[in-house]
């Protein structure tokens, strides 16, 4: 069995057979359900070779009050929520998980060309014929226009901390949870939290950094040209001396068990408390409610029929029987409300984290 690096000595490697997620779990803790998919419990596995130690970490920053409010909001307001979906249970199952991302520094040599835009004020006049006064009315208008000039240049400099995904799910995670304030990152110190291991190597992640390098470079070329705008930025580049850093992002994972006994995973942003994951109402509970309402309608219907029979001997009862039948139909129609309500809610609810 290959040895773990020193930094990971206090952890045991654990894997999810359902989603192939790999983790390091503090040795003092039991192996939980997979925080990513919640479809399987993590099992011990061989440590991956040469896990680069993390250099930076974003500390957990969401307050207990915010977290509690977010959990209340998530679990509350669902018509026929699954029995297991309560804020208390979500809170009880909370566990901190650190998600990896890469940052890369690189020396960049480039030849660039672009169009730079300079704003200037242009004064013009608008002449309008005034019907009432019977004469021309001239109005001075100042507007901002942009003069575009082609520029070429050479660039040679070091760029720092360009973000790159260390997980296939990185983009979907950010879409669901929102961005992280990377400026708050600190030097890594071991935490009592599980660490998700990258499933994208730096080689895989490198091509995705190109747009960020280009955006940074274009902005600098704009500043260097003292222009207000830049467009059609193109460059030929040589990247050298890349230096990769592993940064860990703070998340909480929790779950609830739905009607089909399927745990539904939730992930929570460790800085803002925003929650992402499937928020489902319970069709089983809605069916039970619909059954109770329908049974009530049936009882009213039966009683109304009996009253109808009784009206043969006591005619005034016929009116009551008629009202009873109408009520039975009304209550019977209400029975579909829980089913339609839950169906609509689940259709509009956020889907599970698949990407
Ligand atoms: Zn999993």
Coordinates of C-alpha atoms and ligand atoms in Angstrom, one line a residue:
X1 CA 0.0 0.0 0.0
X2 CA 1.5 3.3 -1.0
X3 CA 2.2 5.7 1.9
X4 CA 0.2 8.9 2.2
X5 CA 2.1 12.2 2.2
X6 CA 2.9 13.6 5.6
X7 CA 0.2 16.3 5.3
X8 CA -2.4 13.6 5.0
X9 CA -1.1 11.4 7.8
X10 CA -4.1 12.2 10.1
X11 CA -6.6 11.1 7.5
X12 CA -7.8 7.8 6.0
X13 CA -8.6 7.6 2.3
X14 CA -12.2 6.8 1.5
X15 CA -14.0 6.3 -1.7
X16 CA -17.6 6.3 -3.0
X17 CA -18.4 3.4 -5.2
X18 CA -21.5 5.1 -6.6
X19 CA -20.0 8.4 -7.9
X20 CA -16.3 7.5 -7.7
X21 CA -15.6 10.5 -5.3
X22 CA -12.4 10.2 -3.4
X23 CA -11.9 11.7 0.1
X24 CA -9.6 11.9 3.0
X25 CA -11.5 11.6 6.2
X26 CA -10.0 12.5 9.6
X27 CA -9.1 9.2 11.3
X28 CA -11.0 10.1 14.4
X29 CA -14.3 10.1 12.5
X30 CA -16.6 7.4 11.1
X31 CA -17.0 7.1 7.4
X32 CA -20.3 8.9 6.4
X33 CA -22.5 8.8 3.4
X34 CA -20.9 10.2 0.3
X35 CA -21.3 14.0 0.7
X36 CA -21.5 14.4 -3.1
X37 CA -24.1 11.8 -4.1
X38 CA -25.4 10.4 -0.8
X39 CA -26.0 7.1 -2.7
X40 CA -23.5 5.0 -0.8
X41 CA -21.5 5.0 2.4
X42 CA -17.8 5.7 1.9
X43 CA -15.5 2.7 2.1
X44 CA -11.8 2.6 2.9
X45 CA -9.7 2.5 -0.2
X46 CA -6.1 2.8 -1.3
X47 CA -4.6 6.3 -1.1
X48 CA -4.0 7.9 -4.4
X49 CA -0.3 8.4 -5.3
X50 CA 1.3 11.7 -4.5
X51 CA -1.5 13.8 -3.2
X52 CA -0.1 17.4 -3.5
X53 CA -0.6 19.0 -0.1
X54 CA -3.0 21.9 -0.1
X55 CA -1.3 25.3 0.4
X56 CA -4.4 27.5 0.9
X57 CA -7.7 27.2 2.6
X58 CA -10.8 29.4 2.7
X59 CA -12.0 29.4 6.3
X60 CA -15.7 28.5 7.1
X61 CA -17.3 31.9 7.7
X62 CA -21.1 31.4 7.9
X63 CA -22.5 32.1 11.3
X64 CA -24.6 29.6 13.2
X65 CA -27.6 31.9 13.0
X66 CA -27.4 32.2 9.2
X67 CA -26.9 28.5 8.8
X68 CA -29.9 27.7 11.0
X69 CA -32.0 30.2 9.1
X70 CA -31.0 28.7 5.8
X71 CA -31.8 25.2 7.0
X72 CA -35.2 26.4 8.3
X73 CA -35.9 28.1 4.9
X74 CA -34.9 25.0 3.0
X75 CA -37.0 22.5 5.1
X76 CA -39.9 24.9 5.7
X77 CA -42.7 26.0 3.3
X78 CA -43.0 22.7 1.5
X79 CA -46.6 21.4 1.3
X80 CA -46.3 17.7 2.3
X81 CA -42.5 17.6 2.9
X82 CA -41.0 14.2 3.3
X83 CA -41.1 13.2 7.0
X84 CA -37.3 13.1 7.2
X85 CA -36.9 16.7 5.8
X86 CA -36.7 18.8 8.9
X87 CA -34.2 21.6 9.8
X88 CA -33.3 19.7 13.0
X89 CA -32.3 16.5 11.0
X90 CA -30.4 18.5 8.3
X91 CA -28.5 20.2 11.1
X92 CA -27.8 17.0 13.0
X93 CA -26.2 15.5 9.8
X94 CA -24.1 18.5 8.9
X95 CA -20.5 17.7 8.1
X96 CA -17.8 20.0 6.9
X97 CA -16.2 19.0 3.6
X98 CA -13.3 20.8 1.9
X99 CA -13.6 20.9 -1.9
X100 CA -10.5 21.4 -3.9
X101 CA -9.7 23.8 -6.7
X102 CA -6.4 24.8 -8.4
X103 CA -4.7 28.1 -8.6
X104 CA -2.0 28.6 -11.1
X105 CA 0.8 31.1 -11.5
X106 CA 2.6 31.5 -14.9
X107 CA 5.1 33.6 -16.6
X108 CA 3.5 34.9 -19.9
X109 CA 5.3 36.2 -22.9
X110 CA 3.0 37.4 -25.6
X111 CA 2.5 39.5 -28.7
X112 CA -0.9 41.1 -28.7
X113 CA -3.1 43.1 -30.9
X114 CA -6.5 44.7 -30.2
X115 CA -8.7 47.7 -30.8
X116 CA -8.6 50.2 -28.0
X117 CA -11.4 52.6 -27.5
X118 CA -11.1 56.2 -26.2
X119 CA -14.1 58.1 -25.1
X120 CA -14.6 61.7 -26.1
X121 CA -17.4 64.2 -25.7
X122 CA -19.1 65.3 -28.9
X123 CA -21.4 68.3 -29.1
X124 CA -24.2 68.4 -31.6
X125 CA -27.4 70.3 -32.1
X126 CA -30.9 69.0 -32.6
X127 CA -33.3 71.3 -34.4
X128 CA -37.0 70.9 -34.0
X129 CA -39.9 72.8 -35.4
X130 CA -42.1 74.1 -32.6
X131 CA -45.7 74.1 -33.8
X132 CA -47.0 76.4 -31.0
X133 CA -44.4 79.1 -31.5
X134 CA -44.2 78.6 -35.2
X135 CA -40.4 78.6 -35.3
X136 CA -37.3 76.4 -35.1
X137 CA -36.0 75.4 -31.7
X138 CA -32.3 74.4 -31.4
X139 CA -31.0 72.3 -28.6
X140 CA -27.4 71.5 -27.7
X141 CA -26.6 67.9 -27.0
X142 CA -23.4 66.5 -25.5
X143 CA -22.9 62.8 -25.9
X144 CA -20.0 60.4 -25.3
X145 CA -18.6 58.7 -28.3
X146 CA -15.8 56.2 -28.7
X147 CA -12.9 56.4 -31.0
X148 CA -11.3 53.0 -31.8
X149 CA -7.6 52.7 -32.6
X150 CA -5.7 49.5 -33.5
X151 CA -2.8 48.7 -31.1
X152 CA -0.1 46.1 -31.0
X153 CA 2.2 45.3 -28.2
X154 CA 4.5 42.9 -26.4
X155 CA 3.9 41.6 -22.9
X156 CA 6.1 39.8 -20.5
X157 CA 5.0 39.3 -17.0
X158 CA 4.0 36.9 -14.2
X159 CA 0.3 36.2 -13.5
X160 CA -0.8 34.9 -10.1
X161 CA -3.6 32.8 -8.8
X162 CA -5.6 32.1 -11.9
X163 CA -8.5 29.8 -10.9
X164 CA -8.8 26.3 -12.5
X165 CA -11.2 23.4 -11.7
X166 CA -9.9 20.5 -9.7
X167 CA -13.2 18.7 -10.0
X168 CA -15.4 17.8 -12.9
X169 CA -18.4 19.2 -11.0
X170 CA -16.6 22.6 -10.3
X171 CA -18.6 24.7 -12.7
X172 CA -22.0 23.3 -11.7
X173 CA -21.0 23.7 -8.0
X174 CA -20.4 27.4 -8.5
X175 CA -23.6 27.8 -10.6
X176 CA -25.6 26.3 -7.8
X177 CA -23.9 27.7 -4.7
X178 CA -22.5 31.0 -6.0
X179 CA -18.9 32.1 -6.0
X180 CA -16.4 32.0 -3.2
X181 CA -14.5 35.0 -1.9
X182 CA -11.0 33.7 -2.7
X183 CA -9.4 36.9 -1.3
X184 CA -10.0 35.5 2.1
X185 CA -7.9 32.4 1.6
X186 CA -5.2 31.6 4.2
X187 CA -2.3 29.3 4.5
X188 CA -3.5 25.7 5.0
X189 CA -3.6 24.3 8.4
X190 CA -5.0 20.8 9.1
X191 CA -8.8 20.9 9.8
X192 CA -11.1 18.4 11.4
X193 CA -12.9 18.2 8.1
X194 CA -13.1 15.7 5.3
X195 CA -11.2 16.7 2.2
X196 CA -12.5 15.8 -1.3
X197 CA -9.6 14.9 -3.6
X198 CA -9.3 16.4 -7.1
X199 CA -10.5 14.3 -10.0
X200 CA -8.9 16.6 -12.5
X201 CA -5.2 16.8 -12.8
X202 CA -3.4 20.1 -13.4
X203 CA -2.8 19.0 -17.0
X204 CA -6.6 18.6 -17.5
X205 CA -7.3 21.9 -15.8
X206 CA -4.7 23.9 -17.7
X207 CA -6.7 24.5 -21.0
X208 CA -9.5 26.0 -19.0
X209 CA -7.4 28.7 -17.6
X210 CA -6.7 30.3 -21.0
X211 CA -9.8 32.7 -20.9
X212 CA -8.9 34.0 -17.5
X213 CA -5.3 34.7 -18.5
X214 CA -6.5 36.4 -21.6
X215 CA -9.1 38.5 -19.7
X216 CA -6.4 39.6 -17.2
X217 CA -4.0 40.4 -20.1
X218 CA -6.6 42.3 -22.1
X219 CA -7.5 44.4 -19.1
X220 CA -3.8 45.3 -18.5
X221 CA -3.2 46.2 -22.1
X222 CA -6.3 48.5 -21.9
X223 CA -4.8 50.2 -18.9
X224 CA -1.4 50.5 -20.5
X225 CA -2.9 52.1 -23.5
X226 CA -4.9 54.4 -21.2
X227 CA -8.0 53.5 -23.1
X228 CA -11.5 53.1 -21.7
X229 CA -12.4 50.0 -23.8
X230 CA -10.7 47.2 -25.5
X231 CA -12.1 44.7 -28.1
X232 CA -10.9 42.0 -30.5
X233 CA -8.0 41.2 -28.2
X234 CA -5.8 38.5 -29.8
X235 CA -2.5 37.2 -28.7
X236 CA 0.2 34.6 -29.3
X237 CA 1.6 33.5 -26.1
X238 CA 4.3 31.4 -24.5
X239 CA 3.6 30.2 -20.9
X240 CA 6.5 29.2 -18.7
X241 CA 7.2 28.3 -15.1
X242 CA 3.7 27.3 -14.1
X243 CA 3.3 26.9 -10.4
X244 CA 0.1 25.1 -9.1
X245 CA -1.5 25.6 -5.7
X246 CA -4.2 23.4 -4.2
X247 CA -6.9 25.6 -2.5
X248 CA -9.6 24.1 -0.3
X249 CA -13.1 25.6 -0.4
X250 CA -15.4 25.3 2.7
X251 CA -18.7 23.4 2.3
X252 CA -21.1 21.6 4.5
X253 CA -22.8 18.5 3.4
X254 CA -26.0 17.1 4.7
X255 CA -29.0 15.0 3.4
X256 CA -32.5 13.9 4.0
X257 CA -34.2 10.7 3.0
X258 CA -37.1 11.0 0.6
X259 CA -40.2 8.9 0.1
X260 CA -38.4 6.2 -1.8
X261 CA -35.9 5.9 1.0
X262 CA -33.4 7.6 -1.2
X263 CA -31.0 10.0 0.6
X264 CA -30.9 13.3 -1.2
X265 CA -27.6 15.2 -0.9
X266 CA -27.4 18.9 0.0
X267 CA -24.4 21.0 -0.2
X268 CA -24.0 24.3 1.7
X269 CA -21.7 27.2 0.9
X270 CA -19.3 27.6 3.8
X271 CA -19.1 31.4 3.5
X272 CA -22.7 32.4 2.6
X273 CA -24.8 29.5 3.9
X274 CA -26.6 29.1 0.5
X275 CA -28.0 25.6 0.1
X276 CA -28.2 23.6 -3.1
X277 CA -29.8 20.2 -3.7
X278 CA -33.1 18.6 -4.5
X279 CA -36.0 20.1 -2.5
X280 CA -38.8 17.6 -2.9
X281 CA -42.3 17.3 -1.6
X282 CA -43.7 13.9 -0.6
X283 CA -46.1 12.3 -3.1
X284 CA -46.8 9.5 -0.6
X285 CA -48.0 12.0 2.0
X286 CA -50.0 13.8 -0.6
X287 CA -51.6 10.5 -1.7
X288 CA -52.5 9.7 1.9
X289 CA -54.1 13.2 2.4
X290 CA -56.0 12.8 -0.9
X291 CA -57.3 9.4 0.3
X292 CA -58.6 10.9 3.5
X293 CA -60.3 13.7 1.7
X294 CA -61.8 11.3 -0.9
X295 CA -63.0 9.0 1.9
X296 CA -64.6 11.9 3.6
X297 CA -66.4 12.7 0.3
X298 CA -67.6 9.1 0.1
X299 CA -69.0 9.2 3.6
X300 CA -70.9 12.4 2.9
X301 CA -72.1 10.9 -0.4
X302 CA -73.4 7.7 1.5
X303 CA -75.1 9.7 4.1
X304 CA -76.8 11.9 1.5
X305 CA -78.1 8.8 -0.3
X306 CA -79.5 7.6 3.0
X307 CA -81.2 11.0 3.6
X308 CA -82.5 10.7 0.0
X309 CA -84.1 7.4 0.8
X310 CA -85.5 8.8 4.1
X311 CA -87.1 11.7 2.2
X312 CA -89.5 9.2 0.7
X313 CA -91.2 9.2 4.1
X314 CA -90.1 12.8 5.2
X315 CA -90.0 14.9 2.0
X316 CA -88.3 18.0 3.5
X317 CA -85.1 15.8 3.9
X318 CA -84.8 15.8 0.1
X319 CA -83.3 19.3 0.2
X320 CA -80.7 18.3 2.8
X321 CA -79.9 15.2 0.7
X322 CA -79.4 17.3 -2.4
X323 CA -77.1 19.7 -0.5
X324 CA -75.2 16.7 0.9
X325 CA -74.6 15.3 -2.6
X326 CA -73.3 18.7 -3.8
X327 CA -71.0 18.9 -0.8
X328 CA -69.7 15.3 -1.5
X329 CA -68.9 16.3 -5.1
X330 CA -67.1 19.4 -3.9
X331 CA -65.0 17.6 -1.3
X332 CA -64.3 14.9 -3.8
X333 CA -62.8 17.4 -6.2
X334 CA -60.6 18.8 -3.4
X335 CA -59.0 15.4 -3.1
X336 CA -56.9 16.0 -6.2
X337 CA -55.5 19.3 -4.8
X338 CA -52.6 17.7 -2.7
X339 CA -51.6 15.5 -5.7
X340 CA -51.6 18.4 -8.2
X341 CA -49.8 20.7 -5.6
X342 CA -47.0 18.2 -4.9
X343 CA -46.6 17.3 -8.6
X344 CA -46.3 21.0 -9.5
X345 CA -43.9 21.7 -6.6
X346 CA -41.6 18.8 -7.5
X347 CA -41.7 19.7 -11.2
X348 CA -40.5 23.3 -10.4
X349 CA -38.0 22.2 -7.6
X350 CA -34.3 22.3 -8.2
X351 CA -33.0 19.1 -9.6
X352 CA -30.3 17.0 -8.0
X353 CA -26.6 17.8 -8.5
X354 CA -25.8 15.6 -11.5
X355 CA -23.3 17.5 -13.6
Ligands
LIG1 ZN1 -20.8 9.4 -4.1

